């Protein structure tokens, strides 16, 4: 029961289904005085929006947010902020077939087991449509951490299937993620542009095969003060891990050296501290910006593995609600690869965790003393 | 602030440092009627205990628990359960050197940044000694899920450095994890016995080199009912991910196909539902027992990457609290490889999450039995 | 930070201001299968609605709710329920005067102290308009506890100034609260009808004096199972106390014998247990249905003291934001006595607490029904 | 489930029974750098201690606290603080009789209904013995709010039965509460010394009658900054109300004018703002220091009604666990009037709420700017 809130101090509460009237998010605990407009929200909502390019789902949603509360004269008031995004292009008829059949890889069977019923239209609450609320809340979080300490969160795609990019998280620029050049958007959101073009090809190839493909995204948070994270359970790595795992289709999360560390020796893995003007830094960053679950002031670097879209426009064997064997071919409109639209969702969740921990830190420790290099 | 509690319905709250008087854990929300004894606790505490074999730290702690409350006439009463484990073999003098120097890979610098001070004796609150509380709470959780639905949680080591085991999570037996045979304990807790012996060799080799090594553990939870997990933020995968990431030294978590899914196509990855007597099951388990963040009834399979121990008995470059360059060689007594003792910690956290979600599920879905006069 | 959520298992999260676009509430954790319609909501919203009679504020709000999520085919799905009530009749110009002046008895000064700013239009977030969200959530809670165990919550006015009613909480009927007879509504919601008419006269007298008056409401919850309440902090009396104190204008709460108990001896106060078919009951109910903070199965009886409306259409001395002495006469449209509209708010909060504690009870105690294949 | 934690930022978690090994409390979220010693704790524990005078229970408990964690070199470290108070004088045999009988006014029947079992020794978890944990946590809270903003919490008895004191909460001194003079302790903790002596007489009279008596305590918190409290549910009045109602035997709570406000008109009740150097103050304090549920900077004044002790050393009719009529005379050792020992409990809960809200305020609003007159 009651799993639709996230955070302790910057609390995000979410409601809404894929084909109901809309999605709404309440953000509680945001400090007063943060400028917030519909345009701010729209920018990231557009990055998550279906129909934004030919390599994503063709569902057409304008995703226009309405701020219902918590903002007055252009700034947050400190009271709870509610944002509503109505659903427009629902085409419920596309989904009539899945009412009684369990789509492989989807949450149809598990929702039925959990609740004894489900809103089957477009996946209902299990649809990734709910992430529109996360992205809206993430905009507020990003503005807060930027205002508070210059914090910056950038996500990007590092792998589509076996097409792998090479990106330096300390240098990557948001512009390179979003565009190949002034007038040429980068639909796959990989800042390694040659590889990006190969990724796009791979996605189109997969779509023509009526198939889908997985991938990997990386998120870097820079200019994050040392000292964020609450041992022993709400370590920063634990809350960031939860945040990313709570996103649809995420099946693995690592930070810093991640799974590669399992093969390493301590003498290879330890980052050595070296003196620096703003306080100690490390010469390398295999620890991904967190030690003991607390930020060190070095860039925080996380990666998430995203499984291939489960909805496939081809016939697959399955069972129906009564447990009888049948087949299903998902119609609807789906992403052949989730990664391009995953980037703003992952950024949002990372920003929300950082905003939350920043407020928690400030509650316990008081006035802001940025320690970041 | 306030990160020492975990769970919503089965709530674990922890306190204690490496070299203070002891560690205490309060477990709140456990149903009444669960048999619980000091012996039950001791069994898993012994698996986590330092000094249990020659490949782990030689600190000598009996780790004898005292039940302070919540148990009456051998059974839980439904009120809060407190368990105290006193520290005995502290040898504080070993740690005097680290008072002013930051150990590479440790939380010394980040704790100082966070709190402006730290109990430096043996790592204080940042020491893995706090996991004694988690293991004690995990025993209660294991007993609860076993009593409630026959649930079983088994962890084991699947990799030490590049020495990798091959284990079938649906078949693995706790006995094979703990022992090579009736009188021969398995100190490395890998149920693939030939590989286990190679792992032990690798650990001894590393120790002789005054180095340490990373590895990977897997945890399987079997006989778990479909329907556990609370979308959209407290998905079962999200809470399990947080639980494992909250453990010391964990730098990556995956479930089911995990990071391998990033390279797969949907047609390869989807598990197909097939009819079965107890309800639909899948013929394969690449989804690791969770879809939409809710358990499907299939075994839940997770893996955690554990970094090599940061404490090394060799000289490393670092800085001191004032930011001046220096060197440090950690004395103390440390595990050359954390994995053998990590297994009961990981099991405990998985069991705690399952107990919590089972109670949450029952609150929302459990049958109505009016009790009114 | 973050005080806009209430409850642990049945969680109500609220947002909205008096003169913004509207108020929204998210209800998380409600079990699936509870029938819920706009008409269900409208019934109680009408009881809280401004303009419902001549003794309440004349602001005209239809208070028409829109269910945004969590309901499918007329029943709750178990996912989060969002309800939106738009504001219509805002007349912002009425409030321009209070932008810089602190109204006596209002939250203007304390909001400014807290947030450094405030949405001054109609009191913003501090307006009792936010209780529209509570009443909507209360409808869901009432339906849940009625479906689960036949629980029933009835509130009514027992005092307006010194006009005091005599009501037997075990016998009071909702119909008598709402109406004098088939076609004659009871605008003051006191079921002691002779006294009710005297109360109405008193309110009109006060209004003519351009003054306001306080009063007292009582809420009784009947057919509540024994065993609800979570010692030692979330005792049922503690959560009910908080629930009522969280309502605007409540300055005192008591249950059972309440403040009168301070003058009694134990031999006078103790209720004696007597045998009964459904389990032990007490022959008297001075304990107001709770012992040790846990429900006993006897009717739960609470009273709240409500202060006189602070907004007065007469001149009062005060200061402005800069701290300079001035005077103010609140224009706007206000209730001369809050009690008639307070009744549905108090019922809602009591029902929400009971729903929450029922789910919490069931989580810990509900029978085990294994669902594993 | 899970009702043994209190607070969001300054979190108190409690365990322990009347006749088990002891009581333990974990305080999570306390800022680092607060000096804390066993002597600090002992001072308030002595005020709560049984056997402290002839008008309280004669159970003999030294109530010596042991700090298990969270304090290093005499100051808090910012990590979780655990404090253990062992039980010594348990005399379990006194209570054998209540194993199967329900004591009137006690929680025996409601605990049985809730958990299906109970630790009947001395009331188990339902005993007021658990408040030893609250008082210990309250000491930490008092030290925190004093260090942070000079905040001060003083409680005292204002009524024993119909013996009523007259106390000015703005002037009352802790010394007058504790002692009649340098060498003469004030066992009843009423600072109106003539009335205090009458109260003592009344309590002795009642004890000789083998009866008990109720009363009323008042708590004032002074030098509290304006701006504490989190609308709309975690208003300061709501959390203070919950805090006091969570204490054993409290059956009513009011603040400021309280129940008297129900009889007043707005023109009588409103406190007018007047200019002052430290920001606006009110010339009267009928609002008890809170408006809109947020502190105004004026003294916070609360009153709690405490029922007469339920345990009576005389025969009363009741039923046993099987529902059969019987009689009971509580032996054991009990307070004829709870009020003298209630004072430190009430102070502790008020201080805990203020500490919690102070940290919450600081998280959202940042650096400390005291606004108190």
XYZ file of N, CA and C in Angstrom, chain B residues 1 8 28-32 77-79 147-149 222-227 230-231 276 278-281 296-298 358-373, chain C residues 1 8 28-32 77-79 147-149 222-227 230-231 276 278-281 296-298 358-373:
270
model
N 19.115 14.052 7.147
C 18.763 13.675 8.516
C 17.920 12.411 8.540
N 8.390 0.327 5.654
C 7.170 1.066 5.971
C 6.301 0.320 6.976
N 10.035 -2.806 14.237
C 8.677 -2.378 14.586
C 7.702 -2.871 13.519
N 6.579 -3.399 13.947
C 5.543 -3.813 13.010
C 5.483 -5.305 12.773
N 6.378 -6.064 13.387
C 6.352 -7.521 13.207
C 5.059 -8.083 13.794
N 4.371 -8.941 13.074
C 3.165 -9.550 13.638
C 3.467 -10.337 14.910
N 2.467 -10.480 15.763
C 2.639 -11.313 16.950
C 2.655 -12.800 16.569
N 5.382 -10.377 20.328
C 4.106 -9.920 20.890
C 3.387 -8.947 19.965
N 4.050 -8.491 18.905
C 3.460 -7.472 18.039
C 3.959 -6.077 18.377
N 4.596 -5.923 19.543
C 5.176 -4.618 19.896
C 6.627 -4.577 19.422
N 6.944 -18.291 7.865
C 5.679 -18.638 8.523
C 4.492 -18.216 7.664
N 4.611 -17.087 6.988
C 3.463 -16.534 6.268
C 3.197 -17.280 4.970
N 4.235 -17.587 4.212
C 3.987 -18.202 2.897
C 5.105 -19.135 2.446
N 12.654 -17.624 -3.096
C 11.747 -18.596 -3.716
C 10.467 -18.728 -2.917
N 9.433 -19.208 -3.576
C 8.093 -19.324 -2.971
C 7.574 -17.974 -2.501
N 7.792 -16.964 -3.330
C 7.303 -15.626 -3.027
C 6.000 -15.412 -3.800
N 4.941 -15.041 -3.120
C 3.668 -14.869 -3.822
C 3.741 -13.780 -4.887
N 2.978 -13.964 -5.952
C 2.803 -12.887 -6.931
C 2.041 -11.749 -6.262
N 2.364 -10.518 -6.636
C 1.584 -9.375 -6.159
C 2.300 -8.455 -5.189
N 4.992 -2.046 -4.662
C 4.034 -0.944 -4.648
C 4.410 0.122 -5.671
N 3.873 0.026 -6.889
C 4.106 1.092 -7.863
C 3.608 2.433 -7.324
N -0.209 -23.155 -15.923
C 0.303 -24.035 -14.858
C -0.779 -24.127 -13.806
N -0.932 -23.606 -10.517
C -1.115 -22.547 -9.511
C -1.301 -21.176 -10.130
N -1.600 -21.095 -11.399
C -1.685 -19.795 -12.088
C -0.577 -19.712 -13.106
N -0.579 -18.683 -13.964
C 0.390 -18.587 -15.042
C 1.821 -18.501 -14.517
N 2.726 -19.169 -15.175
C 4.152 -19.028 -14.886
C 4.834 -18.698 -16.217
N 6.019 -11.804 -9.651
C 5.165 -12.596 -10.551
C 4.901 -13.994 -10.008
N 5.577 -14.359 -8.921
C 5.474 -15.724 -8.414
C 6.657 -16.580 -8.842
N 7.421 -16.116 -9.824
C 8.648 -16.812 -10.219
C 9.758 -16.433 -9.222
N 5.206 -7.844 2.071
C 4.134 -8.792 2.377
C 3.112 -8.148 3.313
N 3.592 -7.461 4.336
C 2.668 -6.798 5.273
C 1.924 -5.667 4.579
N 2.602 -4.945 3.728
C 1.940 -3.868 2.984
C 0.871 -4.448 2.060
N 1.208 -5.537 1.395
C 0.228 -6.183 0.529
C -0.992 -6.598 1.342
N -0.733 -7.240 2.487
C -1.838 -7.750 3.289
C -2.706 -6.636 3.831
N -2.074 -5.495 4.159
C -2.873 -4.359 4.618
C -3.872 -3.923 3.563
N -3.406 -3.855 2.323
C -4.306 -3.365 1.274
C -5.250 -4.446 0.743
N -4.796 -5.694 0.728
C -5.582 -6.735 0.070
C -6.136 -7.816 0.993
N -5.585 -7.925 2.215
C -5.967 -9.042 3.095
C -7.461 -9.097 3.330
N -8.021 -10.289 3.401
C -9.470 -10.439 3.535
C -10.029 -9.699 4.754
N -11.189 -9.201 4.604
C -11.905 -8.486 5.661
C -12.469 -9.472 6.676
N -12.070 -9.326 7.914
C -12.703 -10.140 8.954
C -13.165 -9.217 10.065
N -14.401 -8.777 9.977
C -14.903 -7.819 10.962
C -14.799 -8.395 12.365
N -14.387 -7.556 13.300
C -14.185 -8.011 14.675
C -15.083 -7.265 15.650
N -16.005 -6.531 15.142
C -16.836 -5.685 15.993
C -17.826 -6.506 16.800
N -18.053 -6.116 18.024
C -19.126 -6.742 18.803
C -20.487 -6.458 18.165
N 9.118 21.133 6.540
C 8.932 20.762 5.134
C 8.021 19.553 5.013
N -0.464 6.613 7.071
C 0.644 5.714 6.747
C 0.241 4.708 5.674
N -3.683 7.533 -1.589
C -2.838 6.396 -1.957
C -3.023 5.273 -0.947
N -3.150 4.055 -1.441
C -3.231 2.897 -0.553
C -4.638 2.359 -0.369
N -5.623 2.995 -0.987
C -7.002 2.503 -0.864
C -7.107 1.123 -1.524
N -7.710 0.170 -0.858
C -7.885 -1.143 -1.484
C -8.693 -1.058 -2.782
N -8.499 -2.013 -3.675
C -9.308 -2.078 -4.893
C -10.735 -2.547 -4.577
N -9.190 0.962 -8.140
C -8.322 -0.077 -8.713
C -7.199 -0.491 -7.764
N -7.014 0.247 -6.669
C -5.892 -0.020 -5.775
C -4.715 0.903 -6.046
N -4.739 1.604 -7.182
C -3.677 2.579 -7.471
C -4.120 3.951 -6.953
N -17.557 -0.587 4.038
C -17.458 -1.867 3.331
C -16.710 -2.897 4.168
N -15.686 -2.444 4.892
C -14.820 -3.386 5.598
C -15.479 -3.944 6.846
N -16.133 -3.078 7.631
C -16.665 -3.571 8.907
C -17.924 -2.834 9.352
N -19.067 4.599 15.173
C -19.716 3.404 15.717
C -19.399 2.169 14.886
N -19.534 1.012 15.498
C -19.200 -0.268 14.860
C -17.747 -0.314 14.434
N -16.898 0.177 15.297
C -15.457 0.160 15.036
C -14.861 -1.033 15.756
N -14.128 -1.892 15.066
C -13.589 -3.076 15.732
C -12.611 -2.707 16.839
N -12.564 -3.524 17.878
C -11.521 -3.391 18.893
C -10.178 -3.733 18.258
N -9.135 -3.048 18.708
C -7.787 -3.406 18.255
C -7.122 -2.397 17.348
N -1.895 2.213 17.155
C -0.546 1.652 17.163
C 0.314 2.304 18.228
N 0.345 1.714 19.437
C 1.253 2.245 20.458
C 2.702 2.210 19.968
N -20.599 -9.894 27.339
C -21.552 -9.643 26.249
C -21.259 -10.655 25.167
N -20.599 -10.503 21.919
C -19.508 -10.279 20.949
C -18.170 -10.050 21.611
N -18.039 -10.338 22.890
C -16.796 -10.060 23.621
C -17.087 -9.019 24.674
N -16.149 -8.757 25.560
C -16.407 -7.836 26.674
C -16.769 -6.434 26.201
N -17.710 -5.810 26.861
C -18.028 -4.400 26.633
C -17.964 -3.698 27.993
N -11.603 -0.122 21.757
C -12.115 -1.218 22.593
C -13.342 -1.887 21.980
N -13.863 -1.320 20.904
C -15.104 -1.831 20.344
C -16.310 -1.000 20.766
N -16.146 -0.165 21.790
C -17.212 0.760 22.194
C -17.182 1.975 21.256
N -7.276 0.866 10.205
C -7.809 -0.446 9.825
C -6.841 -1.163 8.886
N -6.311 -0.458 7.896
C -5.366 -1.083 6.966
C -4.076 -1.459 7.693
N -3.646 -0.602 8.597
C -2.437 -0.920 9.361
C -2.660 -2.156 10.229
N -3.816 -2.232 10.870
C -4.149 -3.396 11.666
C -4.126 -4.650 10.796
N -4.763 -4.550 9.644
C -4.875 -5.728 8.785
C -3.517 -6.177 8.259
N -2.637 -5.203 8.002
C -1.296 -5.563 7.565
C -0.584 -6.420 8.609
N -0.721 -6.006 9.872
C 0.000 -6.754 10.906
C -0.741 -8.001 11.362
N -2.052 -7.982 11.338
C -2.820 -9.075 11.940
C -3.634 -9.911 10.963
N -3.868 -9.381 9.751
C -4.779 -10.055 8.820
C -4.337 -11.472 8.534
N -5.280 -12.383 8.396
C -4.954 -13.799 8.227
C -4.046 -14.036 7.024
N -3.190 -14.975 7.155
C -2.266 -15.389 6.105
C -2.994 -16.201 5.038
N -2.955 -15.741 3.822
C -3.500 -16.570 2.740
C -2.457 -16.677 1.648
N -1.640 -17.719 1.710
C -0.544 -17.841 0.747
C -1.090 -17.877 -0.678
N -0.393 -17.201 -1.565
C -0.841 -17.130 -2.946
C 0.197 -17.721 -3.903
N 1.187 -18.360 -3.353
C 2.291 -18.848 -4.187
C 1.871 -20.045 -5.032
N 2.353 -20.127 -6.242
C 2.128 -21.344 -7.018
C 2.833 -22.526 -6.360
